[in-house]
Amino acid sequence: MNTPHRLPVLFVGHGSPMNAIEDNHWRRTWQALGPQLRQRAPDVRLILCVSAHWLTHGWWLTGMDRPRTIHDFGGFPQALFDQQYAAPGAPGLAREIAQSLTLPEQQGEVGIDEGEWGLDHGAWSVLKPLFPEADIPVVQLSMDYGRPPAEHLAIGRQLKDWRTRGVLIVASGNIVHNLRVMRRDVPDNQAYDWAVDFDTHIAGLIQAGDADGLADFQAQGEMAKLSQPTWEHYLPLLYAAGATDPDEHVEFFNEGFQAAAISMRSVIWG
């Protein structure tokens, strides 16, 4: 099924899992954005989510009818573990998407996970505030962390055509994510200078439509190493940017920081 227009693409900075239940600026923005997206994209038949928290060998798509809600964290209040997001899956569409993707360097095919995974907190913690009705099917795409950033971008570019087939792409991570040096004692939007500089640099590349520059983020040297000591939270951005055109309209939201070392900058294309 083709839609009359291309659906938007989102990259959401998800930050702390507590953002899913706390009444704060980040969550209130997600809650306000959901109805706006339903107006802009009333013909969504599937949300394809790429989360920082599903890392695999090879690439996989969830292919179960009812993906479970995964609480992949520890040390948080019981209220967070009680959260459920009962969105249906879409096994048929998952298989169609898998068959449409060609993995780099003949690495085989995208696998279909029929029961191991589900929706991790990188997915449901933002989807629940955005779409609390849980009435849109969700399929999650894993990331092969062992492959170079350019290959993640290449997969994202192959997702572009699905935007005209009723698929809303939602990538969830953080442009700056360094838990080793985060400061829970500082207020929101205070951040290390290197975190601000890296976030600003990446924002400029996004505005310029320079997806290849985004994939080459490690060229920023020490600033990149501090901002992404491990880069699983950065990689979802490459899927989102890959699924867009260089001259596509870009909007930022939730610009700012949590705990001095987590960028909450989020993006809508289209």
Coordinates of C-alpha atoms in Angstrom, one line a residue:
M1 CA 0.0 0.0 0.0
N2 CA 1.4 3.4 -1.0
T3 CA 0.5 6.6 0.8
P4 CA 0.0 9.9 -1.0
H5 CA 3.1 11.4 0.6
R6 CA 6.2 10.3 2.5
L7 CA 5.9 10.0 6.2
P8 CA 8.2 11.9 8.5
V9 CA 11.3 10.4 10.1
L10 CA 12.2 10.8 13.8
F11 CA 15.3 10.6 15.8
V12 CA 14.4 10.8 19.5
G13 CA 17.0 11.4 22.2
H14 CA 15.5 9.1 24.9
G15 CA 17.9 9.8 27.8
S16 CA 17.1 8.3 31.2
P17 CA 14.5 5.5 31.3
M18 CA 12.7 7.6 34.0
N19 CA 11.7 10.0 31.2
A20 CA 9.0 7.5 30.4
I21 CA 7.1 8.2 33.6
E22 CA 8.4 11.5 35.1
D23 CA 6.5 14.7 34.4
N24 CA 9.3 16.6 32.8
H25 CA 10.0 18.7 29.8
W26 CA 11.2 15.9 27.6
R27 CA 8.2 13.7 28.2
R28 CA 5.7 16.5 27.9
T29 CA 7.2 17.3 24.5
W30 CA 6.8 13.7 23.4
Q31 CA 3.2 13.8 24.6
A32 CA 2.4 16.9 22.6
L33 CA 4.2 15.6 19.5
G34 CA 2.2 12.4 19.2
P35 CA -1.2 14.1 18.2
Q36 CA 0.7 16.4 15.8
L37 CA 2.2 13.4 14.1
R38 CA -1.2 11.7 13.8
Q39 CA -2.4 14.8 12.0
R40 CA 0.6 15.0 9.7
A41 CA 0.7 11.3 9.1
P42 CA -2.9 9.8 9.5
D43 CA -2.1 6.9 7.3
V44 CA 0.6 5.2 9.4
R45 CA 0.4 1.4 9.1
L46 CA 3.6 0.6 10.9
I47 CA 6.2 2.1 13.2
L48 CA 9.7 0.8 12.4
C49 CA 11.8 1.5 15.5
V50 CA 15.6 1.4 15.6
S51 CA 16.8 1.5 19.3
A52 CA 20.2 1.8 20.8
H53 CA 19.4 -1.1 23.0
W54 CA 19.1 -4.0 20.5
L55 CA 22.6 -5.0 19.4
T56 CA 23.1 -8.2 17.5
H57 CA 25.3 -10.1 15.2
G58 CA 23.8 -9.4 11.8
W59 CA 20.6 -7.5 11.5
W60 CA 17.2 -8.7 12.8
L61 CA 13.6 -7.6 12.8
T62 CA 11.0 -8.5 15.4
G63 CA 8.5 -10.8 13.8
M64 CA 6.1 -11.8 16.6
D65 CA 2.4 -10.9 16.8
R66 CA 2.7 -9.5 20.2
P67 CA 6.1 -8.1 21.1
R68 CA 6.8 -8.1 24.8
T69 CA 7.7 -5.0 26.8
I70 CA 11.4 -5.5 27.8
H71 CA 12.7 -3.8 31.0
D72 CA 16.4 -3.8 30.1
F73 CA 17.7 -1.8 33.0
G74 CA 18.3 -2.0 36.8
G75 CA 18.2 0.1 39.9
F76 CA 15.0 2.1 39.0
P77 CA 11.7 2.3 40.9
Q78 CA 9.1 -0.4 40.6
A79 CA 6.8 2.0 38.8
L80 CA 9.2 1.8 35.8
F81 CA 9.2 -2.0 35.7
D82 CA 5.4 -2.0 35.9
Q83 CA 5.2 -0.1 32.5
Q84 CA 3.8 -2.1 29.6
Y85 CA 3.4 -1.1 25.9
A86 CA 1.0 -3.6 24.3
A87 CA 1.4 -2.5 20.7
P88 CA 0.9 -5.3 18.2
G89 CA 3.6 -6.6 15.9
A90 CA 3.4 -7.0 12.2
P91 CA 5.1 -10.3 11.1
G92 CA 4.0 -10.0 7.5
L93 CA 5.4 -6.5 7.1
A94 CA 8.6 -7.4 9.0
R95 CA 9.2 -10.1 6.4
E96 CA 8.6 -7.7 3.5
I97 CA 11.0 -5.2 4.9
A98 CA 13.6 -7.9 5.6
Q99 CA 13.4 -9.1 2.0
S100 CA 13.8 -5.6 0.7
L101 CA 17.1 -5.0 2.5
T102 CA 20.5 -5.9 1.1
L103 CA 23.2 -6.2 3.7
P104 CA 26.6 -4.8 2.9
E105 CA 29.4 -7.0 1.6
Q106 CA 27.0 -10.0 1.1
Q107 CA 26.6 -10.6 4.8
G108 CA 23.5 -12.7 4.3
E109 CA 19.9 -11.8 5.0
V110 CA 18.1 -9.8 7.6
G111 CA 16.8 -12.3 10.2
I112 CA 13.3 -12.5 11.6
D113 CA 13.1 -12.8 15.4
E114 CA 9.9 -14.7 16.3
G115 CA 10.2 -14.7 20.1
E116 CA 13.5 -13.7 21.6
W117 CA 13.3 -9.9 21.7
G118 CA 10.3 -7.5 21.8
L119 CA 10.3 -3.7 22.5
D120 CA 13.2 -2.5 24.7
H121 CA 13.1 0.7 26.7
G122 CA 14.7 2.6 23.9
A123 CA 11.6 1.9 21.9
W124 CA 8.6 1.9 24.4
S125 CA 9.9 4.7 26.6
V126 CA 9.3 7.1 23.8
L127 CA 6.5 5.4 21.9
K128 CA 4.3 5.2 25.0
P129 CA 4.3 9.0 25.5
L130 CA 4.0 9.6 21.7
F131 CA 1.3 7.1 21.0
P132 CA -0.2 6.0 24.4
E133 CA -3.1 4.1 22.6
A134 CA -0.5 1.5 21.4
D135 CA -2.8 1.0 18.4
I136 CA -0.1 1.2 15.7
P137 CA 1.9 -2.0 15.0
V138 CA 5.6 -1.8 15.9
V139 CA 8.5 -3.7 14.4
Q140 CA 12.0 -3.2 15.8
L141 CA 15.2 -3.4 13.8
S142 CA 18.4 -4.5 15.5
M143 CA 21.8 -3.1 14.8
D144 CA 25.0 -5.1 14.2
Y145 CA 27.4 -3.2 16.5
G146 CA 30.4 -5.0 15.0
R147 CA 29.9 -3.3 11.6
P148 CA 31.3 0.2 10.7
P149 CA 29.0 3.3 10.9
A150 CA 28.8 3.6 7.1
E151 CA 27.1 0.3 6.9
H152 CA 24.4 1.4 9.3
L153 CA 23.9 4.5 7.1
A154 CA 23.6 2.2 4.1
I155 CA 20.8 0.2 5.7
G156 CA 19.0 3.5 6.6
R157 CA 19.2 4.6 3.0
Q158 CA 17.3 1.4 1.9
L159 CA 14.5 2.3 4.3
K160 CA 13.7 5.5 2.5
D161 CA 11.1 4.0 0.1
W162 CA 9.1 2.5 3.0
R163 CA 8.1 6.1 4.0
T164 CA 5.7 6.1 1.0
R165 CA 4.3 2.7 2.1
G166 CA 2.9 3.8 5.5
V167 CA 6.0 3.2 7.6
L168 CA 6.9 5.8 10.2
I169 CA 10.6 5.4 11.1
V170 CA 11.5 6.2 14.7
A171 CA 15.1 6.0 15.7
S172 CA 15.9 6.2 19.4
G173 CA 19.4 7.0 20.9
N174 CA 21.4 10.0 22.0
I175 CA 23.8 12.2 20.1
V176 CA 26.0 12.5 23.2
H177 CA 25.9 9.6 25.6
N178 CA 28.7 9.1 28.2
L179 CA 27.4 7.4 31.4
R180 CA 30.9 7.3 32.8
V181 CA 31.1 11.0 33.5
M182 CA 27.4 11.9 33.8
R183 CA 26.4 14.2 36.8
R184 CA 23.1 13.5 38.4
D185 CA 23.7 16.5 40.7
V186 CA 23.5 19.2 37.9
P187 CA 20.3 20.7 36.5
D188 CA 19.1 19.9 33.0
N189 CA 20.8 21.7 30.2
Q190 CA 24.1 22.1 32.0
A191 CA 26.7 20.1 30.1
Y192 CA 30.5 19.7 29.6
D193 CA 32.0 21.9 26.9
W194 CA 33.0 18.9 24.7
A195 CA 29.4 17.6 24.9
V196 CA 28.0 21.0 23.8
D197 CA 30.6 21.2 21.0
F198 CA 29.9 17.7 19.7
D199 CA 26.1 18.2 19.8
T200 CA 26.4 21.5 18.0
H201 CA 28.7 20.0 15.3
I202 CA 26.3 17.1 14.7
A203 CA 23.4 19.5 14.5
G204 CA 25.1 21.4 11.8
L205 CA 25.7 18.2 9.8
I206 CA 22.0 17.3 10.1
Q207 CA 20.9 20.8 9.0
A208 CA 23.3 20.5 6.0
G209 CA 21.9 17.1 5.0
D210 CA 25.5 15.7 5.3
A211 CA 24.7 12.0 6.1
D212 CA 28.2 10.9 5.1
G213 CA 29.6 13.4 7.5
L214 CA 27.4 12.0 10.3
A215 CA 28.8 8.5 9.6
D216 CA 32.3 9.9 9.8
F217 CA 31.7 11.2 13.4
Q218 CA 34.8 9.5 14.7
A219 CA 36.9 12.0 12.7
Q220 CA 36.2 14.5 15.4
G221 CA 38.8 12.8 17.6
E222 CA 38.8 13.3 21.3
M223 CA 35.5 15.2 21.2
A224 CA 33.8 12.2 19.6
K225 CA 35.5 9.7 22.0
L226 CA 34.2 11.7 25.0
S227 CA 30.7 12.1 23.5
Q228 CA 30.4 8.5 22.3
P229 CA 32.9 6.2 24.2
T230 CA 30.7 3.4 22.9
W231 CA 28.6 4.5 20.0
E232 CA 25.4 2.3 20.1
H233 CA 23.4 5.4 21.1
Y234 CA 24.7 7.3 18.1
L235 CA 24.1 4.7 15.4
P236 CA 20.3 5.0 15.3
L237 CA 20.8 8.6 14.1
L238 CA 22.4 7.1 10.9
Y239 CA 19.4 5.0 10.1
A240 CA 17.1 8.1 10.4
A241 CA 19.4 10.4 8.4
G242 CA 19.9 7.7 5.8
A243 CA 16.2 7.5 5.2
T244 CA 16.0 11.2 4.3
D245 CA 17.0 13.4 1.4
P246 CA 19.8 16.0 1.9
D247 CA 17.5 18.9 1.2
E248 CA 14.6 17.7 3.3
H249 CA 13.0 20.0 5.9
V250 CA 14.5 19.5 9.4
E251 CA 13.2 20.5 12.8
F252 CA 14.9 20.1 16.1
F253 CA 13.1 19.5 19.4
N254 CA 14.1 18.7 23.0
E255 CA 17.4 20.4 22.5
G256 CA 19.3 20.2 25.8
F257 CA 21.1 17.9 28.1
Q258 CA 20.5 15.5 31.0
A259 CA 23.1 14.7 33.6
A260 CA 25.7 16.9 31.8
A261 CA 26.7 14.1 29.4
I262 CA 23.5 13.0 27.6
S263 CA 22.2 15.1 24.7
M264 CA 18.4 15.0 24.3
R265 CA 18.5 16.7 20.9
S266 CA 15.8 15.2 18.7
V267 CA 15.0 15.6 15.1
I268 CA 12.0 15.4 12.7
W269 CA 12.6 15.2 8.9
G270 CA 9.8 15.8 6.4

